[in-house]
Structures are given as structure tokens and as C-alpha cells.
Short mmCIF file of C-alpha atoms and ligand atoms in Angstrom, two decimals:
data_model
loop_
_atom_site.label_atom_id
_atom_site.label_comp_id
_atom_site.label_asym_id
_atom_site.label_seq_id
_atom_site.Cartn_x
_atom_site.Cartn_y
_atom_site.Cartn_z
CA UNK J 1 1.23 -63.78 2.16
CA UNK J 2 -0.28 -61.71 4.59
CA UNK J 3 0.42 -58.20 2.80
CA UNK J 4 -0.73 -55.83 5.23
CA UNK J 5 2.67 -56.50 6.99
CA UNK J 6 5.29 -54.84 6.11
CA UNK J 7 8.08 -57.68 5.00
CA UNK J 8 10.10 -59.71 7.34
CA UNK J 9 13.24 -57.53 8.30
CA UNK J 10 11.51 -54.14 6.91
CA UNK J 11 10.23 -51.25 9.10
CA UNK J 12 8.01 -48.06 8.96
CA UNK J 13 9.85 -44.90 10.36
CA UNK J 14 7.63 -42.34 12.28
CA UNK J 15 7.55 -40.15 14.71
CA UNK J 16 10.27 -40.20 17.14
CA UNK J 17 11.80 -43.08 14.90
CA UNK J 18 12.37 -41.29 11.43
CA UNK J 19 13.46 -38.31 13.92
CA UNK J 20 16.21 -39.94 14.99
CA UNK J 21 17.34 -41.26 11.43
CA UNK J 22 17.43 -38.03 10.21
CA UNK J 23 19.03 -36.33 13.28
CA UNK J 24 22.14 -38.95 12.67
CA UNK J 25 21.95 -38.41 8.88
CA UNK J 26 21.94 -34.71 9.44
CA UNK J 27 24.66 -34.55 11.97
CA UNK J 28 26.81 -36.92 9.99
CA UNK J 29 26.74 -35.23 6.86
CA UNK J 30 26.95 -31.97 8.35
CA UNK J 31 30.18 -33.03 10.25
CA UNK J 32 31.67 -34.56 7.13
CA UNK J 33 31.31 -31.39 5.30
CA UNK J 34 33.53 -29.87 7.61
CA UNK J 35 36.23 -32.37 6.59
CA UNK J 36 35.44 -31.60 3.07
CA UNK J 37 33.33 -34.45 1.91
CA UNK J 38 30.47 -33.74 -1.02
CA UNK J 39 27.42 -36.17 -0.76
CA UNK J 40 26.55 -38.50 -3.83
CA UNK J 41 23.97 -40.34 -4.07
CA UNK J 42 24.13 -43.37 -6.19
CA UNK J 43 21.36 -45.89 -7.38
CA UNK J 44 19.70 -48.46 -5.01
CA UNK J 45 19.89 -50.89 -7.60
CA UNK J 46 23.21 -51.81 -9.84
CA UNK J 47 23.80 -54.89 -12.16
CA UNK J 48 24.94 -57.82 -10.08
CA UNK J 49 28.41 -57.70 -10.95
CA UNK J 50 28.90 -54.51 -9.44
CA UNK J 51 28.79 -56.75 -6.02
CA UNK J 52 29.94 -60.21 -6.95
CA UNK J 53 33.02 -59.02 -8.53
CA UNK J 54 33.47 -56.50 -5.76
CA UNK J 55 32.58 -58.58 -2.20
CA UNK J 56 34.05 -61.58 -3.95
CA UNK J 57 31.86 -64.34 -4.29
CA UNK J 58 33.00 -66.25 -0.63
CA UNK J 59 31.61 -62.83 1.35
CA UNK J 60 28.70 -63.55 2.99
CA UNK J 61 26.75 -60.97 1.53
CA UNK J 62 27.04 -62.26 -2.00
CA UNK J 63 26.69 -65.88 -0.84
CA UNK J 64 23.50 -65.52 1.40
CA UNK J 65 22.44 -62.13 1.71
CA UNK J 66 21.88 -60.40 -1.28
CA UNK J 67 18.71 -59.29 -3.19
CA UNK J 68 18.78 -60.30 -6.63
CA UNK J 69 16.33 -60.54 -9.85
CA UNK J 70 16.63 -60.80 -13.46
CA UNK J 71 14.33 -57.30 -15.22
CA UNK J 72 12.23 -58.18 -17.83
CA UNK J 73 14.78 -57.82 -20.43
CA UNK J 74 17.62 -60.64 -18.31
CA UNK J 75 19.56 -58.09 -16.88
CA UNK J 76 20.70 -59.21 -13.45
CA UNK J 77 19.92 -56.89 -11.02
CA UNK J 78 20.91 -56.67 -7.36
CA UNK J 79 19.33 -53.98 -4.52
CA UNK J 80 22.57 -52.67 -2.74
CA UNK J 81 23.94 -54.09 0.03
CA UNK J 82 26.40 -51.61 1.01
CA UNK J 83 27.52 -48.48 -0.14
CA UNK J 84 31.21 -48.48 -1.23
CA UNK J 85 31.05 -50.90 -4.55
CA UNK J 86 28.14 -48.11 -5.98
CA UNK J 87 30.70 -45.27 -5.17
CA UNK J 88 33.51 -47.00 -6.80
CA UNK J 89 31.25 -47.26 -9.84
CA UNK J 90 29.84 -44.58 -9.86
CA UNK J 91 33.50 -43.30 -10.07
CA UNK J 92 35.07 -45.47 -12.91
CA UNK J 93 31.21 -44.72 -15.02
CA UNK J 94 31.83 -41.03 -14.20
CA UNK J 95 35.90 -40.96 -15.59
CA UNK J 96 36.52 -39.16 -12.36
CA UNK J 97 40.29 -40.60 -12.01
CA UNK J 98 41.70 -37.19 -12.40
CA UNK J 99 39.97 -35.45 -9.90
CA UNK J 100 41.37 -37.41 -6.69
CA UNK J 101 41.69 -36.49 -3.88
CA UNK J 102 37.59 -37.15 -4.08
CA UNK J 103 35.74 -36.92 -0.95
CA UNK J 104 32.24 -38.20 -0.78
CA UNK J 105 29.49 -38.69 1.89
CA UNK J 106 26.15 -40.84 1.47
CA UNK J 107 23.16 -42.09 3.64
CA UNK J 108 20.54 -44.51 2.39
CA UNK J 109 18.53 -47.83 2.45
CA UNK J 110 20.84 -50.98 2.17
CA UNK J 111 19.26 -54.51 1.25
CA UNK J 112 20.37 -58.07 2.90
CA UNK J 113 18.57 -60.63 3.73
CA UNK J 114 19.46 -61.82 6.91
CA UNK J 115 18.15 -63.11 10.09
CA UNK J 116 16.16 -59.97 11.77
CA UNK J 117 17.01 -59.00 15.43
CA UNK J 118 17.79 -56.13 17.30
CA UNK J 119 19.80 -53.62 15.49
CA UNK J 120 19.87 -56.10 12.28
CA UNK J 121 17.35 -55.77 9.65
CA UNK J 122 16.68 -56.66 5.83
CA UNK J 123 15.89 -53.16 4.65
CA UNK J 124 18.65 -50.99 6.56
CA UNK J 125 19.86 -48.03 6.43
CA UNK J 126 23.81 -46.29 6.80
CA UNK J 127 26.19 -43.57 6.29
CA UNK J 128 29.11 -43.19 5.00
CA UNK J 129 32.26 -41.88 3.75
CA UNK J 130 34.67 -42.70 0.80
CA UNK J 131 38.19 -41.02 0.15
CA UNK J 132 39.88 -41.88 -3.09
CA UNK J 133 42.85 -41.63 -4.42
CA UNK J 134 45.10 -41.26 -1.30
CA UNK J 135 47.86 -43.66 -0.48
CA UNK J 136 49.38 -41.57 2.36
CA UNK J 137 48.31 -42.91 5.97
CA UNK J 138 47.02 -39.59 6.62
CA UNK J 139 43.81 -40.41 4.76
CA UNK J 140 43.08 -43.84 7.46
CA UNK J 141 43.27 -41.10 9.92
CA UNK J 142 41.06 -38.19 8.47
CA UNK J 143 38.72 -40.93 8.11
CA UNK J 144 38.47 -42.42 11.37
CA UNK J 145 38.89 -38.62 12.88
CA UNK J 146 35.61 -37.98 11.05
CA UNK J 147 33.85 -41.49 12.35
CA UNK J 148 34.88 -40.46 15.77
CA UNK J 149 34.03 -36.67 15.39
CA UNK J 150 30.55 -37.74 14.38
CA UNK J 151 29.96 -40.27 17.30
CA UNK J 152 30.50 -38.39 19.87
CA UNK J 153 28.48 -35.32 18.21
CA UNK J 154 25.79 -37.27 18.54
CA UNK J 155 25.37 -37.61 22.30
CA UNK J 156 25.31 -41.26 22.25
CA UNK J 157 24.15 -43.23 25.52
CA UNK J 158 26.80 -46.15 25.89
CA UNK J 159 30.29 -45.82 25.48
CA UNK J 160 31.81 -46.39 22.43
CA UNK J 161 35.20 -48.02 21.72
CA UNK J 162 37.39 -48.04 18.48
CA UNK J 163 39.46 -51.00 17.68
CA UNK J 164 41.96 -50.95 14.76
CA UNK J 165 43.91 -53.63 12.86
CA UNK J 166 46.29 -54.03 10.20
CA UNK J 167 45.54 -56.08 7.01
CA UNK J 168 48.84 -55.72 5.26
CA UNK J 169 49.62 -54.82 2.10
CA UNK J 170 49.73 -57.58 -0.93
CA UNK J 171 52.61 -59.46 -0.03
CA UNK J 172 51.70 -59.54 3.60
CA UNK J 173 48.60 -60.75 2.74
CA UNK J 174 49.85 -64.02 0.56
CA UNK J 175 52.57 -65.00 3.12
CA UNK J 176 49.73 -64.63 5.85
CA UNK J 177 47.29 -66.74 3.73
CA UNK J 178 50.02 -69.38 3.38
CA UNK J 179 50.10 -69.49 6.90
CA UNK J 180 46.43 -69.84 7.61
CA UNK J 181 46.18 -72.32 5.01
CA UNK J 182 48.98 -74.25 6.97
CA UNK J 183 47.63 -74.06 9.79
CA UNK J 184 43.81 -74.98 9.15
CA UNK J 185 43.84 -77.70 6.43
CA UNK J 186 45.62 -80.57 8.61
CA UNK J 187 42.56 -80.37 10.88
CA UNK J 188 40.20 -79.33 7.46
CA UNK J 189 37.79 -81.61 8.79
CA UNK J 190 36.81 -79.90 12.04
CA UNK J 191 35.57 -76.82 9.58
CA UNK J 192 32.26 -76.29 8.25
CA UNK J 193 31.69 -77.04 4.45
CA UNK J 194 31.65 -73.09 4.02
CA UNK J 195 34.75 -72.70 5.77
CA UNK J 196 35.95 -75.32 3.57
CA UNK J 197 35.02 -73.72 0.35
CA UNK J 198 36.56 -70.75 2.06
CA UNK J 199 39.90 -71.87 2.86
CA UNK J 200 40.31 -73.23 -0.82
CA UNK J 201 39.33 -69.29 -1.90
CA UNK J 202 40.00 -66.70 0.69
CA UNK J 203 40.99 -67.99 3.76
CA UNK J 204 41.23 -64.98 5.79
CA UNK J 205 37.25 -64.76 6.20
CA UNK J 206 37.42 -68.03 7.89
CA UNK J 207 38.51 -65.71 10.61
CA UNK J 208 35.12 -63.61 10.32
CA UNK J 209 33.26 -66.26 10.75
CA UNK J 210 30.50 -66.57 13.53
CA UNK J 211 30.84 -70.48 14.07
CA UNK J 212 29.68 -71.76 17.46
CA UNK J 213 30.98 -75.42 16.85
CA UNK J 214 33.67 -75.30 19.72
CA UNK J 215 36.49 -77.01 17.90
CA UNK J 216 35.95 -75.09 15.08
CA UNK J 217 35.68 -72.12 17.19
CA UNK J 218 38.99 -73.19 18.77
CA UNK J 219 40.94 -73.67 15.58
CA UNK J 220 39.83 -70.27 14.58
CA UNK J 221 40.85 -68.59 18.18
CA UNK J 222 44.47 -70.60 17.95
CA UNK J 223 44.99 -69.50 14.53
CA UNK J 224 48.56 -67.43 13.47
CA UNK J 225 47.81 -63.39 14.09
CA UNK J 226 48.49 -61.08 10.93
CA UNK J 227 50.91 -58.91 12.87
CA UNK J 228 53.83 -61.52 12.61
CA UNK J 229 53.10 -61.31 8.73
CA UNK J 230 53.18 -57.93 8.83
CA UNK J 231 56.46 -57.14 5.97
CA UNK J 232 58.61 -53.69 6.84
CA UNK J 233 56.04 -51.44 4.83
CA UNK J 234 53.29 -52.32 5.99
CA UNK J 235 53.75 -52.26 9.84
CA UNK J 236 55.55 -48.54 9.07
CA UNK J 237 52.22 -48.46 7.54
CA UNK J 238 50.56 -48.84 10.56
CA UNK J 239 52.64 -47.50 12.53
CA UNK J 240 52.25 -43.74 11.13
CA UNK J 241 48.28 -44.80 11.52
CA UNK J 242 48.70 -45.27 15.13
CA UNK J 243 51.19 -42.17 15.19
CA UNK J 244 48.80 -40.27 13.83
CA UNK J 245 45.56 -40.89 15.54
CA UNK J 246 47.21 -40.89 19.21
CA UNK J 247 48.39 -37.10 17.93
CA UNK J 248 44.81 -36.18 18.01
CA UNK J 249 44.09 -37.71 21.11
CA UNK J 250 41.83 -40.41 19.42
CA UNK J 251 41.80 -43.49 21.52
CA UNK J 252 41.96 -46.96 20.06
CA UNK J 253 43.01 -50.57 20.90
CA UNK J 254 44.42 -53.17 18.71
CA UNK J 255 42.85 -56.04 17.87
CA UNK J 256 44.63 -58.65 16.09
CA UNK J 257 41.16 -60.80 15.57
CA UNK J 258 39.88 -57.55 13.93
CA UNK J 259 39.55 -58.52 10.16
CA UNK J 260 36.84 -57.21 7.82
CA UNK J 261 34.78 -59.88 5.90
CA UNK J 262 35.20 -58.40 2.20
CA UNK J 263 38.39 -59.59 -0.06
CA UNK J 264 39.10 -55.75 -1.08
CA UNK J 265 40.50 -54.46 2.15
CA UNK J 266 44.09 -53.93 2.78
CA UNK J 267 46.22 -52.01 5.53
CA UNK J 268 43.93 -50.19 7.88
CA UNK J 269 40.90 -52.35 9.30
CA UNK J 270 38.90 -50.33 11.96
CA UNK J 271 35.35 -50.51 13.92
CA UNK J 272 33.57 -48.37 16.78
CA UNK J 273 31.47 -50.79 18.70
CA UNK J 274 29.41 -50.91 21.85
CA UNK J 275 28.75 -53.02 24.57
CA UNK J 276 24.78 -51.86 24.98
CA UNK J 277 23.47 -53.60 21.66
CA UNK J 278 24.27 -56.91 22.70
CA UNK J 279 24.61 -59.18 19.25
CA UNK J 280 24.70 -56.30 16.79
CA UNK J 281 27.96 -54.36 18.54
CA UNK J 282 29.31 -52.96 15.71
CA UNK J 283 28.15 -49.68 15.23
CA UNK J 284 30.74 -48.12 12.76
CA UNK J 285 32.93 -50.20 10.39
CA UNK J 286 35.68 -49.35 7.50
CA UNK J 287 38.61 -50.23 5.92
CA UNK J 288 41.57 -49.40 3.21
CA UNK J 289 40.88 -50.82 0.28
CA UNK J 290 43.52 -49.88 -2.58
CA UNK J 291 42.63 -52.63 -4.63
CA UNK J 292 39.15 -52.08 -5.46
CA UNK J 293 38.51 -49.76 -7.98
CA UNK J 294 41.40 -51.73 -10.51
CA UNK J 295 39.73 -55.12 -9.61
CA UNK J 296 36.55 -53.42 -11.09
CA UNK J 297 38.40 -52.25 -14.16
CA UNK J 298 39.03 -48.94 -13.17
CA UNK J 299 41.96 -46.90 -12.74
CA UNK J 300 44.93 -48.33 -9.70
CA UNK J 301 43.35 -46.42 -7.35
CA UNK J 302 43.49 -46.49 -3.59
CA UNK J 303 40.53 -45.50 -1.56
CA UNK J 304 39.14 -45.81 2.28
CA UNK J 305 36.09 -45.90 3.99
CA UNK J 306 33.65 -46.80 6.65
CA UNK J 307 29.72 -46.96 6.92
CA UNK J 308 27.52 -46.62 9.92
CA UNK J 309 24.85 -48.19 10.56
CA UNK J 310 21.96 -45.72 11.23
CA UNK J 311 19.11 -48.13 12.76
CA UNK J 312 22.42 -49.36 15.76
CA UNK J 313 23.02 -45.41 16.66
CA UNK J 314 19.21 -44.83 16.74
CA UNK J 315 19.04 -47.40 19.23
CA UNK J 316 21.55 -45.50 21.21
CA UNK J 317 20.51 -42.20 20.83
CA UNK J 318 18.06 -39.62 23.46
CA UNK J 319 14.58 -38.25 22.07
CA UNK J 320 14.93 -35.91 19.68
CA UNK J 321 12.28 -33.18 19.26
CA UNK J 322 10.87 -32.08 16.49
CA UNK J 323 12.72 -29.43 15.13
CA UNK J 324 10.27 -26.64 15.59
CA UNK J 325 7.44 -26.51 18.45
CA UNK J 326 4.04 -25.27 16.90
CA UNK J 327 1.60 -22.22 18.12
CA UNK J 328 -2.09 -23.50 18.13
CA UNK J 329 -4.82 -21.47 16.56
CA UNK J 330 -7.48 -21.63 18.69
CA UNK J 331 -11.16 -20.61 17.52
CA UNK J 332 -13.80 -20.34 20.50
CA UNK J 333 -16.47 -21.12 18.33
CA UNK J 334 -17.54 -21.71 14.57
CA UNK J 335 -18.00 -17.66 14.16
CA UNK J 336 -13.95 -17.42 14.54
CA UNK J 337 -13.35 -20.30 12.49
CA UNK J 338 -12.86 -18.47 8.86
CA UNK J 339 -10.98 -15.95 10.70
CA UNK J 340 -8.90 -18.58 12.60
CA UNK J 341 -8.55 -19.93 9.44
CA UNK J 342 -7.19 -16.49 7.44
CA UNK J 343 -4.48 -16.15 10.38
CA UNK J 344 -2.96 -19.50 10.40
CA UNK J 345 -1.82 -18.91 7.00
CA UNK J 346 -0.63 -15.68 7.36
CA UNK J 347 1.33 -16.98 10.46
CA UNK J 348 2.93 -19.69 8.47
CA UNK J 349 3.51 -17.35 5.21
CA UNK J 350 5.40 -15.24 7.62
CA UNK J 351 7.11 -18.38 8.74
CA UNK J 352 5.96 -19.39 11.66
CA UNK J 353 5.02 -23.23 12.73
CA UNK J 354 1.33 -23.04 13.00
CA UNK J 355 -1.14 -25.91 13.74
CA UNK J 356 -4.63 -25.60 13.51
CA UNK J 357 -7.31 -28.27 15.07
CA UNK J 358 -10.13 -29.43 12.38
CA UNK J 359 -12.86 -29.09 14.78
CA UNK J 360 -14.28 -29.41 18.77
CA UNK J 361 -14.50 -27.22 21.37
CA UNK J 362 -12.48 -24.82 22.61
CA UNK J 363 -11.47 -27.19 25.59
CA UNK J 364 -10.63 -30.36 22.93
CA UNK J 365 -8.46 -27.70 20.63
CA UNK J 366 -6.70 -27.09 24.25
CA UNK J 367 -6.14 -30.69 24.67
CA UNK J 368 -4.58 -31.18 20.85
CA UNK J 369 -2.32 -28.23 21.53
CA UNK J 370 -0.91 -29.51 24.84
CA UNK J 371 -0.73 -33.18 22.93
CA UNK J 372 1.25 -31.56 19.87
CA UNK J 373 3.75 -29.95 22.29
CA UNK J 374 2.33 -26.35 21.18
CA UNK J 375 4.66 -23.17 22.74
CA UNK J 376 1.30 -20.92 22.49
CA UNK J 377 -1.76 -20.81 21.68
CA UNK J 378 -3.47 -18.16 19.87
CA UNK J 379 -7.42 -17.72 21.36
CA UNK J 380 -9.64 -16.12 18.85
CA UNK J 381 -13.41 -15.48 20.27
CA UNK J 382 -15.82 -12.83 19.15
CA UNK J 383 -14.46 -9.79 20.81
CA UNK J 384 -10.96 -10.90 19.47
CA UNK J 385 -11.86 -11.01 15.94
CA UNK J 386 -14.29 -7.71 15.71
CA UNK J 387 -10.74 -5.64 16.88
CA UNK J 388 -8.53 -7.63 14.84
CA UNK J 389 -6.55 -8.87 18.21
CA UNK J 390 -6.23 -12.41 19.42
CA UNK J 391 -5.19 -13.42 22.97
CA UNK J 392 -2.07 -15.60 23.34
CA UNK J 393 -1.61 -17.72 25.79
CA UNK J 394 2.26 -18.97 26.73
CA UNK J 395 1.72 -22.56 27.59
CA UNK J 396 4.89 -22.90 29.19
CA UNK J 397 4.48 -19.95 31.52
CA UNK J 398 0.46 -19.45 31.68
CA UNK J 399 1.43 -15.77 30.97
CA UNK J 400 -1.45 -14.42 28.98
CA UNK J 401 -1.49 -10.84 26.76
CA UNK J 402 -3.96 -9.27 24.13
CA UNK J 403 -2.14 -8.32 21.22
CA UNK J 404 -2.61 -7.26 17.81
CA UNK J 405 -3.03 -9.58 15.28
CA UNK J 406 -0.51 -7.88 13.25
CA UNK J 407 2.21 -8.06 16.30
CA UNK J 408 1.60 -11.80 17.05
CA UNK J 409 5.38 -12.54 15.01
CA UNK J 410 7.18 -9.80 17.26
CA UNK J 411 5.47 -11.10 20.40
CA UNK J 412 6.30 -14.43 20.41
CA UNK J 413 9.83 -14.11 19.05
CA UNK J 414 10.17 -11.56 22.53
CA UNK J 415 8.86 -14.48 24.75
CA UNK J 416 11.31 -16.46 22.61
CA UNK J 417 9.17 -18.66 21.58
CA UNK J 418 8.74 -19.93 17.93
CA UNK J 419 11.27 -17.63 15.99
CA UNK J 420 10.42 -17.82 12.02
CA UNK J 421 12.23 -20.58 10.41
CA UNK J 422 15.69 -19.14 9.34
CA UNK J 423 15.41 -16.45 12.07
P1 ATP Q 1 27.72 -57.45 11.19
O1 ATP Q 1 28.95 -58.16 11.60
O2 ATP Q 1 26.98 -56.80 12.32
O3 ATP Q 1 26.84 -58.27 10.30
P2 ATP Q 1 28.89 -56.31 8.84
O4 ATP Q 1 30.33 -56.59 8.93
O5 ATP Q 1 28.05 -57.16 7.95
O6 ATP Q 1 28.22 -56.23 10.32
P3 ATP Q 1 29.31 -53.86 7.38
O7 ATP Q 1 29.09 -54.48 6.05
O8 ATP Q 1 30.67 -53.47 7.78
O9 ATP Q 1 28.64 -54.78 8.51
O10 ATP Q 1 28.32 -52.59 7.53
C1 ATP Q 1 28.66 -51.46 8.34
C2 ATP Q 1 27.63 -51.23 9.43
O11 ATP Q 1 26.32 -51.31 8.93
C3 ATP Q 1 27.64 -52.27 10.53
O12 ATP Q 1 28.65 -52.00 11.44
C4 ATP Q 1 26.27 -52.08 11.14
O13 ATP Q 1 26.25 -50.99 12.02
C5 ATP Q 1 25.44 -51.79 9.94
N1 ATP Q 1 24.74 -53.01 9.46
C6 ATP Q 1 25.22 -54.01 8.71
N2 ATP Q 1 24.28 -54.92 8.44
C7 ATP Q 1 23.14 -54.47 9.04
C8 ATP Q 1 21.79 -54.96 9.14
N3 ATP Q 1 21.42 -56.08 8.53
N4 ATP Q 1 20.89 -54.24 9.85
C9 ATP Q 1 21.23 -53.09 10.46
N5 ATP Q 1 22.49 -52.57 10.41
C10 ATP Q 1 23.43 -53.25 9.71
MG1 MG Q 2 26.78 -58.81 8.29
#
């Protein structure tokens, strides 16, 4: 153990990092709030069931990836892995059936242990949405309206495309299992063990599968397409999807390969991805998925969602500056300092964004204040502080003026510089 690392797959946000995170967190819930979504935030941790009985146990996040321990008192424990199974919890625990429509938002740290890379870590971190209790296709497009409205608010470099599939409703899905099965288990053999187990207990993720064996890879690209499965319903179904989302001028493709890896998703299948992430493409990823909550024991109740993943839209995103720009305090020498001191925190009781350096010269305390991206700096030397005036400097325009103390606020906010949080 070396444990001054962080672990394997974890990272420290700073700086221009944790700036980003919370730019996209920001902008995402603040664009979802517009659609009507209310955030929740549910535990990090839920018993294990939660997951197994929700991902199904052939998903490869309960196989492989999840994080799981027994508490002292042999309560199986699991750290989330994704968002939507704590939701639908969270709203069978809370007897929230008779509220639906429901609307929620969330952003936080998801667990899986999986191979790091680029844009794939253990400790990650996403937003998302969840709409429950709406059967109408109108819901599949509100949500993916709201994914797309939030992409392109952020200012993303890289284009972004959204690709769309239909996973049928319940009957669809057992004729096009038959089919699969039919068409994989004469050549069974070419198949991985897992892909084995699989096609004995969900076939359909075979299709999810990342193989690079190339006759397996083959039998999976030559396999039967859902849409000739498709029953009347269920392509009207997707039909008023695709009605719908072309009447807001929301571009998408189909993609008939496009199936998501968890057993609860029905109907509407859907991701944004990128070309400039390599591996990790997918930057945005949902589905329908009516029969969740009743699986769990809950209430027949339809739902559909999608989660982002926050570190993959980082990667794509500008700088981001910090939100506010300080003024430096500036003390020519020790004599000032008390003084220097007594007006920084007046400045910031009035609201301002003040910074202070601990100590040096006035040229080193010039140097911070360029370094920290200061707007002004406020100069403080003898003659400054016997007539209660300071001279500020505008270090984006040189310009230079004696003022007041008292009238520091109204001249900065005229240069427009620094206006008082909330101003
Ligand atoms: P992938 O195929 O990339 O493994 P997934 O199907 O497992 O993705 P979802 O469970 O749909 O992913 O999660 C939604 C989004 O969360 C993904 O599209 C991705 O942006 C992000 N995500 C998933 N796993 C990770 C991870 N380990 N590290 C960083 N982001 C992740
Ligand atoms: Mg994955």
C-alpha cells in the first residue's frame, strides 16, 4: 500500500478541475429546473439488493464492477454505481406513488471498479434526471430535450451526436429474445463463457458486449436487429418519439446496435456521444424503463432517464474562471499592515472579493495579485492611511485614482470591476 496515493481510478479536483465539475453541475441543474425537475439527493451507499435486483445480476456492473462490504453488523452494503436504482428507492421508501408526475435532478460521486483510462474512472461522478410516472411518449422527449438543452449550454468543444433506439415493449422483447437465442446458440461455442451465461439469462446484453474475438465479434454484428421485432405498439411507440423530437428540431440517428446494458429498459434507448474522447464516447446515456420500480416491489410505475457523465464533459469543456476576480490589498510596508488589514474586511463585509497577501514587499504583493488574476489593487502607504484614502490601481487598464476609503465599493463597481456578490 503506498497510501499517500490517492486509490487506483480516484482523483483530487482543484483548481480549474473542480471548476469545471461544478460549472456542468450548475448549468445542468439550473437547466433542468427550467423543465421542472427538483434535485434529490439520495445516499451513496444502499443495501446490495437495491442494485442486484435492479441491474440484474448478468449487468456488468453487478458482475464485475461494483463496491461491496458487509458493516459490522452483516448488512451488505454496496457504494452506488449509478443513480437511477437510489431514486427508484428512494421513491417506493418515501410512498411517493401518488405524487407522479415526479421530476427529479441529481449530481454526485458514482463507484465502479473498472479499468481506469481517459474519461473512465473508479470514483466518478454524473448527473442526472428521472421522470416517473409517465407512460405517454412525450416524457422520452422532455427528457432527451433537456439532455440536449444542457449540452449545448455548455459550450462544448467537439460535436456531439444523439443516437436513439427502440427496445420494445414486453412482448417485443420475448419474441426478440427468442430470436437472438436462435440465432446465437447453434454457434454457442464461438461465445465467451460470459456470453454464455448470458444467453442462458438475458441475451440481449450479449449485444453490449465489448468482445474483440473476431468471430465472436462477427456473430454479434450478424445478429437479427430489434426493429423487425418491433409489435404495432411499440414502433407507434417510437414513432411519436421520433415525431416528436424532429418537431423541436432535435437531431438524431437511429441506431439499431444501440441497446443499453441494464435488464430494466424498455421502449426508448438513447445516447449523446462524441468522437473527441476516443474509448470513452459516450457522454450522455438513458433509457425508458417502465418496469423498474414494480420489479423492486413498488408500485407499476413507468419512469425515464439518463445520466451524464461529468468527468467526459469536463474533458470537453473551455477554462472556466473563477466566478469572481479578486481586488488585492496592498500594504507598502508593515506600518499599513493593521490598516490593510481593517479594510479587507470591511471590503468583503460589504461584499466584495478581497485577497490579501500574508507578507513581502510591496513588489512580491504585486506579483501575487497579477498571479491570482486580481481586477485592482488597492495601495495603502503612509500618506494613504493618515487621510483615510487608498490608491487603486486598475490592473487591466493601468488607470490609477486616489479615492476615499469609504468610496472604494462605488469606484470599482463604475470601472465595472468587481460588483458585490448579488449586485
Ligand atoms: P460505458 O459504456 O462507457 O462503460 P456505461 O454504459 O457503463 O458507459 P452508464 O451506466 O450509462 O454508462 O452511465 C452514464 C454515463 O456515465 C456514461 O455515458 C459515461 O459518460 C459516464 N460513466 C460511466 N461509467 C464511467 C466511469 N467509470 N468513469 C467516468 N464516467 C463514467
Ligand atoms: Mg460501463
Amino acid at each position: 500500500m503506498s497510501s499517500l496515493q490517492p486509490v487506483r481510478g480516484t482523483h483530487d479536483l482543484m483548481f480549474e478541475d473542480i471548476r469545471r465539475h461544478r460549472h456542468i453541475e450548475a448549468t445542468a441543474f439550473e437547466v433542468a429546473a427550467r423543465y421542472g425537475y427538483a434535485e434529490i439527493a439520495t445516499p451513496v451507499f444502499e443495501f446490495t439488493e437495491v442494485f442486484s435486483r435492479t441491474l440484474g445480476d448478468t449487468s456488468d456492473v453487478v458482475t464485475k464492477e461494483m463496491y461491496t462490504f458487509d458493516t459490522k453488523g452483516g448488512e451488505s452494503i454496496t457504494l452506488r454505481p449509478e443513480g437511477t436504482a437510489g431514486v427508484a428507492r428512494a421513491f417506493i421508501s418515501g410512498g411517493l406513488a401518488q405524487q407522479t408526475p415526479l421530476k427529479f435532478f441529481y449530481r454526485g460521486a458514482m463507484f465502479r471498479h473498472e479499468r481506469p483510462q481517459k474519461g473512465r474512472q473508479r470514483q466518478f461522478h454524473q448527473v442526472g434526471v428521472e421522470l416517473l410516472g409517465v407512460e405517454s411518449p412525450q416524457a422520452d422527449v422532455e427528457v432527451i430535450a433537456l439532455a440536449a438543452h444542457i449540452l449545448s449550454s455548455l459550450d462544448l468543444n467537439g460535436e456531439i451526436t444523439l443516437e436513439i433506439n427502440s427496445l420494445g415493449d414486453v412482448e417485443s422483447r420475448a419474441a426478440y429474445r427468442e430470436a437472438l437465442i436462435s440465432h446465437f446458440a447453434p454457434h454457442k461455442n464461438y461465445l465467451s463463457a460470459e456470453n454464455q451465461e448470458r444467453l442462458g439469462k438475458n441475451p440481449l446484453r450479449i449485444l453490449d458486449s465489448k468482445t474483440e474475438i473476431v468471430d465472436e465479434k462477427l456473430l454479434i454484428k450478424t445478429a437479427p436487429k430489434f426493429e423487425a421485432y418491433l409489435n404495432e405498439a411499440s414502433r407507434n411507440f417510437f414513432k411519436a418519439v421520433q415525431d416528436g423530437l424532429a418537431a423541436l428540431d432535435i437531431k438524431f440517428k437511429v441506431n439499431p446496435a444501440l441497446v443499453r446494458g441494464l435488464d430494466y429498459y424498455c421502449h426508448t434507448a438513447f445516447e449523446f456521444t462524441t468522437g473527441v474522447l476516443g474509448a470513452q464516447s459516450t457522454v450522455l446515456a438513458g433509457g425508458r424503463y417502465d418496469g423498474l420500480i414494480k420489479q423492486m416491489g413498488g408500485p407499476p410505475t413507468s419512469g425515464i432517464g439518463w445520466a451524464a457523465g461529468v468527468e467526459r464533459l469536463a474533458l470537453m469543456m473551455r477554462e472556466i474562471a473563477p466566478a469572481q476576480r479578486p481586488i488585492a490589498i496592498i500594504p507598502v510596508s508593515p506600518a499599513e499592515e493593521t490598516v490593510a488589514a481593517a479594510l479587507t474586511h470591511a471590503l468583503r463585509q460589504a461584499g466584495l472579493t478581497v485577497d490579501i497577501g500574508y507578507s513581502g514587499n510591496m513588489g512580491k504583493r504585486m506579483k501575487r495579485a497579477d498571479k491570482i488574476k486580481a481586477a485592482a489593487a488597492v495601495i495603502l502607504g503612509g500618506d494613504e492611511v493618515r487621510d483615510g484614502t487608498a490608491t487603486l490601481r486598475n490592473l487591466d487598464s493601468g488607470e490609477q485614482v486616489n479615492v476615499k476609503q469609504a468610496d472604494l465599493a462605488r469606484q470599482l463597481t463604475a470601472w465595472g470591476l468587481c460588483p458585490p456578490s448579488g449586485a
